[in-house]
Coordinates of C-alpha atoms in Angstrom, one line a residue:
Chain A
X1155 CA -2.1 85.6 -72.6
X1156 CA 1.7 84.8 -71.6
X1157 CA 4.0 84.8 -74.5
X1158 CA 4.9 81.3 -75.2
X1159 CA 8.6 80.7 -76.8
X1160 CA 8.1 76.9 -77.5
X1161 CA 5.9 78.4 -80.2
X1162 CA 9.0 79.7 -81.9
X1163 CA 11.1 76.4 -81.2
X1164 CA 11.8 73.7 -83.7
X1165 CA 13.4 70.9 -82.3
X1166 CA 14.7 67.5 -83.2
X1167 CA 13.5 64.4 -81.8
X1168 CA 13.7 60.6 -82.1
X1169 CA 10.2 59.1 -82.8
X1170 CA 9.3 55.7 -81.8
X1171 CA 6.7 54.0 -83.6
X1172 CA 5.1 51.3 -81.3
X1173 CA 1.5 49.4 -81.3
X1174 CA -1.3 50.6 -79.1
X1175 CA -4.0 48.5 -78.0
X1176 CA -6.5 51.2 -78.0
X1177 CA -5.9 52.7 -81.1
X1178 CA -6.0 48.9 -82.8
X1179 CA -9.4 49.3 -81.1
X1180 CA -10.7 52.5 -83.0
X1181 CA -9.9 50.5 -86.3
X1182 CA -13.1 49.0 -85.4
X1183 CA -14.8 51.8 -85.7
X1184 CA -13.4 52.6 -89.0
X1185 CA -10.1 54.1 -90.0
X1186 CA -11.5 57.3 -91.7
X1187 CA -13.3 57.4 -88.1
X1188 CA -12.9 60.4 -85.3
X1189 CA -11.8 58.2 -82.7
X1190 CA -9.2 56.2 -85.5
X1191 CA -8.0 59.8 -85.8
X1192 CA -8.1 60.6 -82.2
X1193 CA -6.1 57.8 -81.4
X1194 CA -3.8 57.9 -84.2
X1195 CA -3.1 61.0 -84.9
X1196 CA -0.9 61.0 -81.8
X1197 CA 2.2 62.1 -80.3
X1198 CA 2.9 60.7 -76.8
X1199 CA 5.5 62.2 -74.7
X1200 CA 6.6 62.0 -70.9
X1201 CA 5.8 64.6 -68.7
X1202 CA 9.4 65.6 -68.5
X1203 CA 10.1 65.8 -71.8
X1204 CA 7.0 68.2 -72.5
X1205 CA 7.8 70.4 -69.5
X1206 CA 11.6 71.0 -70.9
X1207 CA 10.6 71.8 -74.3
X1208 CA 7.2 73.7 -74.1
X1209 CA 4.3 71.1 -74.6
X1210 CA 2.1 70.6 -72.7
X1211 CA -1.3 67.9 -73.5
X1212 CA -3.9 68.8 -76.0
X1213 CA -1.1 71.1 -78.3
X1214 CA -1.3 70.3 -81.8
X1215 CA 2.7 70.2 -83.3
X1216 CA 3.8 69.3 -86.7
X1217 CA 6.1 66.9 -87.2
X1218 CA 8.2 67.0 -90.2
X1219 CA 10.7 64.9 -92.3
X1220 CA 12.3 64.6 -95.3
X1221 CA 9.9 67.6 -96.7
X1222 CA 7.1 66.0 -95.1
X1223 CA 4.7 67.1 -92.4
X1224 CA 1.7 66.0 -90.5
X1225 CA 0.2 67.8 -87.2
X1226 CA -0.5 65.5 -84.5
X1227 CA -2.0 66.1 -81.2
X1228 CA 0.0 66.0 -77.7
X1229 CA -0.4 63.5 -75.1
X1230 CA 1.3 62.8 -71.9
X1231 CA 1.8 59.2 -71.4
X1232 CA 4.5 58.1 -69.0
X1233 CA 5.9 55.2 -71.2
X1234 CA 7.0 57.4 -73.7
X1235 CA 11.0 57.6 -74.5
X1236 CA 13.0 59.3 -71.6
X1237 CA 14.5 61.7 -74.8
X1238 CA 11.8 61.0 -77.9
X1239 CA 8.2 60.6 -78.5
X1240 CA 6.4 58.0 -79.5
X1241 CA 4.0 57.4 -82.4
X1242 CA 1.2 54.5 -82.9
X1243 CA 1.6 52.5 -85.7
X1244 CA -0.8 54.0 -89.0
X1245 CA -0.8 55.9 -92.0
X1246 CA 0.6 58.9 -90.0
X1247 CA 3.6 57.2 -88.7
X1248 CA 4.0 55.1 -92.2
X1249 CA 4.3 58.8 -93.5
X1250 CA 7.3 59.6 -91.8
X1251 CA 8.5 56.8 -91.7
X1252 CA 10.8 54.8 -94.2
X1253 CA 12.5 50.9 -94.2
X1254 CA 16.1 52.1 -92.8
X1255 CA 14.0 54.0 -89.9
X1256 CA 10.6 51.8 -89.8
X1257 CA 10.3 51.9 -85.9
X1258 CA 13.1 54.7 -84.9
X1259 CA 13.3 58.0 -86.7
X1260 CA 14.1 61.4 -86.1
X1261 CA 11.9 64.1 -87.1
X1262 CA 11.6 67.8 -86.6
X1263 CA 8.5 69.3 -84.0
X1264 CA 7.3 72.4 -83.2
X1265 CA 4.2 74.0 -82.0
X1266 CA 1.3 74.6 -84.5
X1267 CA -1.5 76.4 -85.2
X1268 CA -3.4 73.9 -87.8
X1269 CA -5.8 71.5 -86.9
X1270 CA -4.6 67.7 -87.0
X1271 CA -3.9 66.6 -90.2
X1272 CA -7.1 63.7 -91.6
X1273 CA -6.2 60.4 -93.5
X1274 CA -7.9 61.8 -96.5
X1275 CA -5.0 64.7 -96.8
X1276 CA -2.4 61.6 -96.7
X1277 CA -5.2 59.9 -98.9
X1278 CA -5.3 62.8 -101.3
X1279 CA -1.4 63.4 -101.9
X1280 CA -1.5 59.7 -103.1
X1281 CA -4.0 60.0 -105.5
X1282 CA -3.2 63.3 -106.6
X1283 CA 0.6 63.1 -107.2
X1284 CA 0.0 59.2 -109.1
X1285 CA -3.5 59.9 -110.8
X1286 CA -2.8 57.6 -113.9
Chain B
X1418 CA -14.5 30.3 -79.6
X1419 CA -10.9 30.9 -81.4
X1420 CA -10.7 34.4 -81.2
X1421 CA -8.4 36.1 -84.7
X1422 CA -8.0 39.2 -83.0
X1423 CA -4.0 38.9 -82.8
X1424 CA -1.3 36.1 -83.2
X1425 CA -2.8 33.7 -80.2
X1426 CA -6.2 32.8 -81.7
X1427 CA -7.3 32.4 -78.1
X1428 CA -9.4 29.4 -77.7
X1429 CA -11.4 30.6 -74.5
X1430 CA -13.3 33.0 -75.8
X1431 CA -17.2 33.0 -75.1
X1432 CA -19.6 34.2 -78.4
X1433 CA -23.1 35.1 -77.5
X1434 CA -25.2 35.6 -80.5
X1435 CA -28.0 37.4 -80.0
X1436 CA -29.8 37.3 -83.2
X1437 CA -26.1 38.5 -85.2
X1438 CA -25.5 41.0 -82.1
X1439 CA -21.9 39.5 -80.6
X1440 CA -21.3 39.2 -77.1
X1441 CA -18.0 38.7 -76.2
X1442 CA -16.5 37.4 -72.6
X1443 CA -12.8 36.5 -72.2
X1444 CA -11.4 38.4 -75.1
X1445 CA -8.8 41.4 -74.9
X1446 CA -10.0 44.8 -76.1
X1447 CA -8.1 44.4 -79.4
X1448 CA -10.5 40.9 -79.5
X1449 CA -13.5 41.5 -78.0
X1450 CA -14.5 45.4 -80.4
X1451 CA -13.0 43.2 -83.5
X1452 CA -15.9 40.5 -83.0
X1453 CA -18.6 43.0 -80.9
X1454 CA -18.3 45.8 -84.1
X1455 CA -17.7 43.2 -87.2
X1456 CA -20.7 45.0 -88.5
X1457 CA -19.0 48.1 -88.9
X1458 CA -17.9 49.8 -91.8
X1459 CA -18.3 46.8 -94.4
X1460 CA -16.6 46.8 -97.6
X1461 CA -18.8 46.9 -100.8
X1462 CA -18.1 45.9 -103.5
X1463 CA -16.5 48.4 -106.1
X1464 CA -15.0 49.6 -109.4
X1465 CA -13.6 52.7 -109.5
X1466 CA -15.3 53.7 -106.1
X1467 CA -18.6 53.0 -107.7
X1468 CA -20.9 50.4 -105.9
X1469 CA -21.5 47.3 -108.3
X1470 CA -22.9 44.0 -107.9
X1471 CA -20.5 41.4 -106.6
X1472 CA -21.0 39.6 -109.9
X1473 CA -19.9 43.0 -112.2
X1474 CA -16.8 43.3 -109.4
X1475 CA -15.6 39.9 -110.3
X1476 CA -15.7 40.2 -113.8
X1477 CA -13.9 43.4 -113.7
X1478 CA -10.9 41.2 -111.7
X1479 CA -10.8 38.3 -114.4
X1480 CA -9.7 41.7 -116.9
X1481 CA -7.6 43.1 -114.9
X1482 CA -5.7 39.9 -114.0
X1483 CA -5.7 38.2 -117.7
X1484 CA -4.6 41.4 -118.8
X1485 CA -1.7 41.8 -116.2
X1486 CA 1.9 41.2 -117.4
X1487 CA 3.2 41.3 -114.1
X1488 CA 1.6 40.3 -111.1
X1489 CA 1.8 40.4 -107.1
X1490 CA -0.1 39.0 -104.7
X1491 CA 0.4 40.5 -101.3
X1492 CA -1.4 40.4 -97.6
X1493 CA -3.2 36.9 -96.5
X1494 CA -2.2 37.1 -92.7
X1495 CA -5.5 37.5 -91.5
X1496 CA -7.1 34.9 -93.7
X1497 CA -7.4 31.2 -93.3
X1498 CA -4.7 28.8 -94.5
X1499 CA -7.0 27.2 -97.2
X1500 CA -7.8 30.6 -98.7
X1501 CA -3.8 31.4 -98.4
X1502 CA -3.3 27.9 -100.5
X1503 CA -5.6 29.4 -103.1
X1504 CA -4.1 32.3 -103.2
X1505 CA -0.5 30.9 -103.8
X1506 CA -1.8 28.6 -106.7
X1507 CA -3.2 31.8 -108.0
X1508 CA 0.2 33.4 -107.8
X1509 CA 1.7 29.9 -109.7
X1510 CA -0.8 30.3 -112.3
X1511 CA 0.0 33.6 -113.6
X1512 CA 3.6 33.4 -112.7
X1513 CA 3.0 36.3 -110.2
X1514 CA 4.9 37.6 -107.2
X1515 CA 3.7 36.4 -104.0
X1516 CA 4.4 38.4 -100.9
X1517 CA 3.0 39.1 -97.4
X1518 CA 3.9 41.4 -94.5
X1519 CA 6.6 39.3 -93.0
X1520 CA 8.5 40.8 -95.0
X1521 CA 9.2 43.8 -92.9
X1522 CA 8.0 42.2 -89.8
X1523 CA 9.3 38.8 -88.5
X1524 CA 9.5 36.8 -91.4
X1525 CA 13.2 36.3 -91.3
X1526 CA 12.9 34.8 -87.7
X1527 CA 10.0 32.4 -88.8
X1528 CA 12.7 31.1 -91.8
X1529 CA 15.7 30.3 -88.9
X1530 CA 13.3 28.3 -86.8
X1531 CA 12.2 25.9 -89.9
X1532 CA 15.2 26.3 -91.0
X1533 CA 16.6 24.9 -87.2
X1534 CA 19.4 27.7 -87.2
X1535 CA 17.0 29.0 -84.0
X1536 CA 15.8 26.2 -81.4
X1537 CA 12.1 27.4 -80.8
X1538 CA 9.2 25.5 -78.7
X1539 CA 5.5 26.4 -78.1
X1540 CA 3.5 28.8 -76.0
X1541 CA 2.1 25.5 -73.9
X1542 CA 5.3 24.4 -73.1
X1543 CA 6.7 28.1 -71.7
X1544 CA 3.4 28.3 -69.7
X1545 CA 4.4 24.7 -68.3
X1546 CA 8.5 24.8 -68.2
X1547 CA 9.8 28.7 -68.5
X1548 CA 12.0 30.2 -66.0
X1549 CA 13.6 33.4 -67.6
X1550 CA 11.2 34.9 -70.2
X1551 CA 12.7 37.7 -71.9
X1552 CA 10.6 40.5 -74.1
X1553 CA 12.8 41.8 -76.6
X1554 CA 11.6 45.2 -78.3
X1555 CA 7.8 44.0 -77.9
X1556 CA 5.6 45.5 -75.6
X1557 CA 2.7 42.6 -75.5
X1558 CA 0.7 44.5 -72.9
X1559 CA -0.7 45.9 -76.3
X1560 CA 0.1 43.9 -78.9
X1561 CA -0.7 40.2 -77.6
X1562 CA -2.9 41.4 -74.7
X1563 CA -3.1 38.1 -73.1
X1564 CA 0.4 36.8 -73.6
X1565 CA 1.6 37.1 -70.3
X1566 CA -1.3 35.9 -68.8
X1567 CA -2.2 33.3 -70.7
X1568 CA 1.5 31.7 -71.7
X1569 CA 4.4 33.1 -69.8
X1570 CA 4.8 35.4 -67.0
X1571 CA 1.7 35.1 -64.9
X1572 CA 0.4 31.5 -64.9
X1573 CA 0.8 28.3 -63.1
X1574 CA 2.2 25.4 -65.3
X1575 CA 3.3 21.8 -64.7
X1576 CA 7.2 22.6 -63.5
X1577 CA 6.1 26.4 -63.0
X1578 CA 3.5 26.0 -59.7
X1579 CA 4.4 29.0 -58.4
X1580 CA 3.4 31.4 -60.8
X1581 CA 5.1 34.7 -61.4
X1582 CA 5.8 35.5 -57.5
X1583 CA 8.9 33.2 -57.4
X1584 CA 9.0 30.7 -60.8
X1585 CA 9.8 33.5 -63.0
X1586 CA 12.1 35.6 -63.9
X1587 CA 11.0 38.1 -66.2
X1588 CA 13.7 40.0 -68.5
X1589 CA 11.9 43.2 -71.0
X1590 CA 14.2 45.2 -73.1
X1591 CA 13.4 48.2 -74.8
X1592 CA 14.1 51.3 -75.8
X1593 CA 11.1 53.0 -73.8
X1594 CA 9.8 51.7 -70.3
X1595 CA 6.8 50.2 -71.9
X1596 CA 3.9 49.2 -70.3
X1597 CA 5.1 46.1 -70.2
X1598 CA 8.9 47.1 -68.4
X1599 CA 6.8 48.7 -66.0
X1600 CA 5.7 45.1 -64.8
X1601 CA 10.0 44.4 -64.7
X1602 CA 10.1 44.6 -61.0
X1603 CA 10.5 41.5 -58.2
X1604 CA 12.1 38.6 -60.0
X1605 CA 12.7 40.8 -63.0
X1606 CA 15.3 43.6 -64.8
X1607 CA 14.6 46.1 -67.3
X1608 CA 17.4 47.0 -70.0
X1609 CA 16.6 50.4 -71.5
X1610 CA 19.1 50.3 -74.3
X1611 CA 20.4 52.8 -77.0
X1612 CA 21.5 50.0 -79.3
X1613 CA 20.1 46.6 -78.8
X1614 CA 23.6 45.5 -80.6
X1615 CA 25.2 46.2 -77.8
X1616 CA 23.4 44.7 -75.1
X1617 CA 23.9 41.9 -77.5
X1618 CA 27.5 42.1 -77.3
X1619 CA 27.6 42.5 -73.7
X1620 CA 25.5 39.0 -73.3
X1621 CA 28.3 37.6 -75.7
X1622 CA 31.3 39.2 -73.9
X1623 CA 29.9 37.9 -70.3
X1624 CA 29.2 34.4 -71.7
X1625 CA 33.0 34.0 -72.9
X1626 CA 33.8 35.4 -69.9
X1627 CA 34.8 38.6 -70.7
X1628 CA 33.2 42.0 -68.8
X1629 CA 30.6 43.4 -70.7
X1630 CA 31.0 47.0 -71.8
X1631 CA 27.5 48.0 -70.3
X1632 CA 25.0 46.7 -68.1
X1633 CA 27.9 44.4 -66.9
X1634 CA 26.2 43.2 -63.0
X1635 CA 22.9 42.8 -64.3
X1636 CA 24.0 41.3 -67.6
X1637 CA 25.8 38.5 -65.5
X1638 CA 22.7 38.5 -62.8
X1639 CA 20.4 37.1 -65.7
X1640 CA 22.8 34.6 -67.3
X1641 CA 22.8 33.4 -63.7
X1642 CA 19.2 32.7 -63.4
X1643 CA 19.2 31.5 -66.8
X1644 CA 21.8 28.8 -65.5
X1645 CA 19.1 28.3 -62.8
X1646 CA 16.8 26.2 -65.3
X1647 CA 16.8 24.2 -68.2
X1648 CA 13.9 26.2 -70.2
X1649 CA 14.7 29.8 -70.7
X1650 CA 12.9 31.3 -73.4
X1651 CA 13.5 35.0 -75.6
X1652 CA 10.3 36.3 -77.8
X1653 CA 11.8 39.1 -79.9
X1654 CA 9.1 41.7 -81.6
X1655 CA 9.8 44.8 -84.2
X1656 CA 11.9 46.5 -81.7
X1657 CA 14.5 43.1 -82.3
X1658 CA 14.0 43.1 -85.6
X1659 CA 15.0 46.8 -86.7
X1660 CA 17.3 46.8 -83.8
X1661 CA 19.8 44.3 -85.4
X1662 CA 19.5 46.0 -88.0
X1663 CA 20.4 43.4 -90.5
X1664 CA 23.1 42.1 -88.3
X1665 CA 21.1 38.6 -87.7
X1666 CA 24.6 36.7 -87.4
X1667 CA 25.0 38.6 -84.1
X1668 CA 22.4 37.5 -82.4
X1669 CA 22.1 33.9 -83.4
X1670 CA 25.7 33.7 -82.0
X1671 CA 24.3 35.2 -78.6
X1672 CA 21.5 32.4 -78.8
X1673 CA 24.1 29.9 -79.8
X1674 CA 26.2 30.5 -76.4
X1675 CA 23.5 31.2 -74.4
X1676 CA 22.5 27.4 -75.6
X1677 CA 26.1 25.9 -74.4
X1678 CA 25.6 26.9 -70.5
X1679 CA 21.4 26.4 -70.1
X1680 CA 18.8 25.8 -72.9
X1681 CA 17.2 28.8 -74.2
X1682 CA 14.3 29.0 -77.6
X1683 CA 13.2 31.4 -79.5
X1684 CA 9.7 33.0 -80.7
X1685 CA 8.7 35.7 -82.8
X1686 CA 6.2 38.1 -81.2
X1687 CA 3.6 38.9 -84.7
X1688 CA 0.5 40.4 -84.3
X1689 CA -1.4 39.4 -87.4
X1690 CA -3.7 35.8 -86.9
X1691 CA -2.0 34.1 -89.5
X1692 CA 1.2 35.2 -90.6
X1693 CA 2.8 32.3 -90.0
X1694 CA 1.0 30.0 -91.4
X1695 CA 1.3 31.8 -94.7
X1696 CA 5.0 31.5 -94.1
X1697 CA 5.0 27.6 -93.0
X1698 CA 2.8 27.1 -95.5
X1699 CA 4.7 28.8 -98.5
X1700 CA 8.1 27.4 -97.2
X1701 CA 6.4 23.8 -98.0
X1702 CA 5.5 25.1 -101.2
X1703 CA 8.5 26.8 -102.4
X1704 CA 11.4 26.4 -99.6
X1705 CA 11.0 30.0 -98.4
X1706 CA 9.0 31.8 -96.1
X1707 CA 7.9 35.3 -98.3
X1708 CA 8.6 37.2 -101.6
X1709 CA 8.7 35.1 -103.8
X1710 CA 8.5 34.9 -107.7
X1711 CA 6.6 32.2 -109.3
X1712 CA 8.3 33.1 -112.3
X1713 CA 11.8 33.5 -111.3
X1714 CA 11.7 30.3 -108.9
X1715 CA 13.3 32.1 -105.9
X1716 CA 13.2 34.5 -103.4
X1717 CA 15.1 37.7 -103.0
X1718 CA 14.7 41.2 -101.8
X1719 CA 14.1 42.7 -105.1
X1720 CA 10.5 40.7 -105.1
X1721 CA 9.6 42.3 -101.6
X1722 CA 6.3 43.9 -102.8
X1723 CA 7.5 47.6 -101.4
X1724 CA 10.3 47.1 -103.4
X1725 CA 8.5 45.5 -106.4
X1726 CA 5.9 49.2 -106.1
X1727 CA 9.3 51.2 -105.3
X1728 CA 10.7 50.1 -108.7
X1729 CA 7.8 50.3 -110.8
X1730 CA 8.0 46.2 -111.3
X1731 CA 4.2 45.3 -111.4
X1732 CA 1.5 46.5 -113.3
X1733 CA -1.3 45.1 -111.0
X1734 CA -1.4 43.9 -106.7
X1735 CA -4.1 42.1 -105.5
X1736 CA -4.0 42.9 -101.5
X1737 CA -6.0 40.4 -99.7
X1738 CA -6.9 41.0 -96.0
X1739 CA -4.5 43.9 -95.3
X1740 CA -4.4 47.8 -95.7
X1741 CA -0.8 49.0 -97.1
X1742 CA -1.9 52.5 -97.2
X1743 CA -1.8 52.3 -93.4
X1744 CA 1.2 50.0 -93.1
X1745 CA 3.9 51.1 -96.0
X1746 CA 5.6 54.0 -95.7
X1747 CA 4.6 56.8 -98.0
X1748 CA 8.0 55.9 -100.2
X1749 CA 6.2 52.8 -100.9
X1750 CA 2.6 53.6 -100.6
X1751 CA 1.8 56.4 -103.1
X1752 CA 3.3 54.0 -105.6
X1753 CA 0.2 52.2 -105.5
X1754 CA -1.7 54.6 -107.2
X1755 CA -0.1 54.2 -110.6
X1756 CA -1.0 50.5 -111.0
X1757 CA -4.2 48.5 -111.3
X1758 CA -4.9 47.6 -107.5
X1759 CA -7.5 44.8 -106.3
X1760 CA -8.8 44.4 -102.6
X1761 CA -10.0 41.8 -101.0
X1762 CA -10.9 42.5 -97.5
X1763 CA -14.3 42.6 -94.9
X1764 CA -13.8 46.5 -94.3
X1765 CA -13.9 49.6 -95.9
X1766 CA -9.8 50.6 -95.0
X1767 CA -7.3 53.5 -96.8
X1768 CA -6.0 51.0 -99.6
X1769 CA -9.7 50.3 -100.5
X1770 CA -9.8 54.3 -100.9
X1771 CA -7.9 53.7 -104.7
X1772 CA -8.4 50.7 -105.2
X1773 CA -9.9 49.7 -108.5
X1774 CA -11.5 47.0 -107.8
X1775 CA -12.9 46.1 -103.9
X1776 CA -14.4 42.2 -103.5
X1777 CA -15.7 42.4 -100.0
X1778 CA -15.0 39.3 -98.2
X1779 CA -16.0 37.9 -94.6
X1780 CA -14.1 37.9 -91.1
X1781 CA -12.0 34.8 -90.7
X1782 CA -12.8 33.4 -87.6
X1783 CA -16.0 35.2 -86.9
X1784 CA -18.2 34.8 -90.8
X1785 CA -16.0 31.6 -91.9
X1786 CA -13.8 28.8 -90.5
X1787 CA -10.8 27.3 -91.5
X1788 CA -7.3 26.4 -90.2
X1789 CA -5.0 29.1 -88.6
X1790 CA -1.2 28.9 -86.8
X1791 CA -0.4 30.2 -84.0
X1792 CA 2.4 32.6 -83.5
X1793 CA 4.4 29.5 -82.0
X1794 CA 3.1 27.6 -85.1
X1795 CA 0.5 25.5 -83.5
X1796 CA -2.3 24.9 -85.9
X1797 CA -5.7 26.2 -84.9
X1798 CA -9.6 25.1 -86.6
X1799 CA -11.5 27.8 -86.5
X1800 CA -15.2 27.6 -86.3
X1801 CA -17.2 30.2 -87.8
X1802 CA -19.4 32.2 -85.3
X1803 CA -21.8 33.3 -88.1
X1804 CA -21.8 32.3 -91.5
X1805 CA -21.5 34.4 -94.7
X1806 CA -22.1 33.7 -97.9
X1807 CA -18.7 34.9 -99.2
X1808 CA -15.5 34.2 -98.0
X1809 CA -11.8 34.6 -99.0
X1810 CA -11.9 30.7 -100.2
X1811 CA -15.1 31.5 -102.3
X1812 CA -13.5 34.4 -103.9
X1813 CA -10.4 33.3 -104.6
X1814 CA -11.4 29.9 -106.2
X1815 CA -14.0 32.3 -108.7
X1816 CA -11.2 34.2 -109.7
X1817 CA -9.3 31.1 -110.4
X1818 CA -11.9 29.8 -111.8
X1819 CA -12.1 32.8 -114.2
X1820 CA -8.4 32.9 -114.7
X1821 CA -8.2 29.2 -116.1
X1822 CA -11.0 30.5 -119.0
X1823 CA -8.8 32.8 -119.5
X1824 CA -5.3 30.5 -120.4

């Protein structure tokens, strides 16, 4: 197997959080659902930009912030930011997210080797950290 | 059929009910799996996660509220404006906070058009009049799937007979090329901007006659075809909204002298069926358009229900017909987990995951009628295509009801 160096790469990256039609459709099949995750748990990104830094479609990166991290799963989609990535609108991107960067942030990605993170882990820290 | 699947409640839609099995013709995919699948993944009714009878559920909300010494009331864009009236008299009668998602979406837009600081007009008359139809930081193509095709860019109207091919000039900034930029081609310019300030600015700079700083030809180029017509219209989404930030002045200014060479309106591009009428409707009420405090008598930041969680403010939220797991950000979110937390909703979502107390309800617009408005404020009946026993009006008028023995 070649030695991949984007595995070793951290990089900064602006994330656009934008609505997508077809993941608004997989809240119909529930949002603890595989294909809610599937389309949610998501990180689209023009061909370009995955070629100059290392990804390529199916990868599974974490994306960090603020001592926060969620792995997401790698698409190519050619509407994506020329210099960013771009996130659909959920409990994933509400994550990173925060009211000074609600639609633009910048977060940290780099290759991993987890699985995608589920709801129920976001779920979980809630209840967990709060439990009255 | 109006369909509640977004902000346009489209009124062509086609329902065949075959024995409770939807069918669906004419509706968007974001329309047509909401009514096809409103079967799936019901909310029951709960306390505590347990499954209980809708009776025991109730009764567990009249404690919970009588015992509450400080209140919000927050969601109510997807439900009907006579179940949003209920819920506002709810929120007078225990002094509560009252907020929906407007807040942090386009709510500040919908208060400058009733309050005429922004001239706005109505998705008939862009279909019939618009020439220049700009898409400012929305991308419709998925979050008003039929907007274009319906209203502006594509179809025929009284002054507009010749469609999209040469009666209109389509203008789509962004900070991506979104699917909807893509379609900025003939008759058309894409601004990929940085800072939508700036682009601002340069509109501002060109109208006084100045150069712009960037974008300087094509900046000019659309004022131009502006000039060409009398009806020019801007819908400004998220993208707008954060891209201001806060700097509101800035752009009413740009609308202002856009309005002194050729007439230009506004409209807000929301997604959720009826967020605007719960702003008309609590502007009637109270003279603003979201969080407000029944017990304060105003309106301010402070009672924005993230910040209301953020600062530990309430003791109790009753979330009707939204899911602010999913929506908030985690800041915000995990806050909800310390207080008492009531849903009211159709579906089994991530805020009914800790909630206390779940009343499922039916789908507005599909299980239950009622009046809607439109994104552009034109009110919509809704007919039910299937009727449920339950609804948001039923439930909110028990707990009322319940509240009032309780005073």
């Amino acid at each position: 197997m070649p030695l991949q160096f984007s595995k070793y790469l951290k990089i900064e990256v602006e994330v656009v959080v934008a609505r997508n039609s077809f993941q608004a459709e997989a809240v119909d099949k529930g949002k603890m659902s595989k294909k809610f995750v599937e389309k949610s748990a998501v990180v689209f990104m023009n061909e370009d930009f995955a070629r100059r830094n290392g990804f390529k479609e199916g990868d599974i990166v974490r994306l960090s912030r603020r001592g926060r991290s969620i792995n997401v799963k790698v698409f190519i989609c050619e509407t994506s930011p020329r210099d960013g990535v771009m996130m659909p609108n959920s409990i994933y991107s509400s994550y990173l997210a925060d009211f000074d960067n609600f639609k633009r942030f910048r977060a940290y990605i780099e290759l991993s080797d987890g699985d995608v993170t589920k709801p129920d882990e976001i779920i979980d820290q809630i209840k967990n950290k709060n439990k009255k | 059929m109006i369909c509640t699947g977004c902000a346009l409640l489209c009124d062509d839609v086609i329902i065949i009910n075959d024995s409770g099995n939807l069918k669906v013709r004419n509706a968007c995919r974001r329309g047509a799996k909401l009514i096809a699948n409103y079967k799936n993944l019901r909310a029951d009714a709960t306390i505590n996660g347990k499954k209980v009878n809708y009776e025991e559920a109730i009764e567990r909300v009249k404690e919970i509220i009588n015992n509450s010494e400080s209140l919000a009331i927050y969601g109510m864009d997807t439900i009907s404006i006579e179940a949003q009236k209920l819920a506002i008299e709810l929120a007078e009668r225990k002094e509560a906070y009252i907020d929906d998602n407007s807040t942090f979406c386009l709510g500040d837009f919908v208060e400058m058009i009733l309050k005429k600081e922004i001239p706005s007009t109505t998705l008939d008359e862009v279909r019939d009049y618009a020439y220049v139809i700009f898409y400012w930081g929305t991308n419709p193509f998925h979050t008003l799937s039929r907007h274009m095709s319906k209203f502006t860019y594509y179809p025929r109207g009284k002054r507009r007979q010749r469609g999209y091919e040469e009666d209109r000039f389509l203008v789509v900034v962004d900070v991506r090329r979104s699917h909807t930029a893509k379609l900025a081609k003939k008759n058309a310019k894409f601004f990929e901007v940085r800072d939508d300030l700036e682009l601002i600015q340069a509109f501002i700079d060109a109208l006084d006659g100045k150069p712009p700083k960037i974008f300087a030809n094509d900046v000019f180029r659309v004022i131009k075809e502006m000039e060409k017509s009398d009806f020019n219209v801007i819908f400004g989404g998220l993208g707008l909204r954060y891209g201001l930030k806060g700097k509101y002045d800035k752009f009413l200014e740009m609308i202002r002298k856009m309005n002194e060479r050729t007439k230009v309106y506004f409209i807000p591009l929301g997604c959720h069926p009826n967020m605007r009428g719960f702003n008309e409707l609590l502007y009637g009420i109270t003279g603003y358009v979201n969080k407000y405090s029944f017990k304060d008598k105003e309106s301010k930041e402070d009672f924005a229900f993230y910040n209301l969680l953020f600062e530990e403010k309430i003791d109790t939220a009753l979330i009707i017909g939204t899911d602010p797991l999913n929506s908030l950000p985690f800041e915000y979110a995990k806050k909800l987990a310390k207080i008492n937390v009531i849903v009211i909703d159709p579906r089994e979502n991530f805020t009914t995951k800790i909630a206390d107390v779940v009343l499922p309800s039916a789908i507005t617009g599909i299980e239950c009628g009622g009046k809607m408005k439109r994104i552009d404020g034109v009110e919509i009946t809704l007919e039910p295509m299937i009727e449920a026993e339950i609804d948001d009006v039923s439930i909110i008028k028990s707990i009322l009801n319940l509240i009032m023995e309780g005073i």
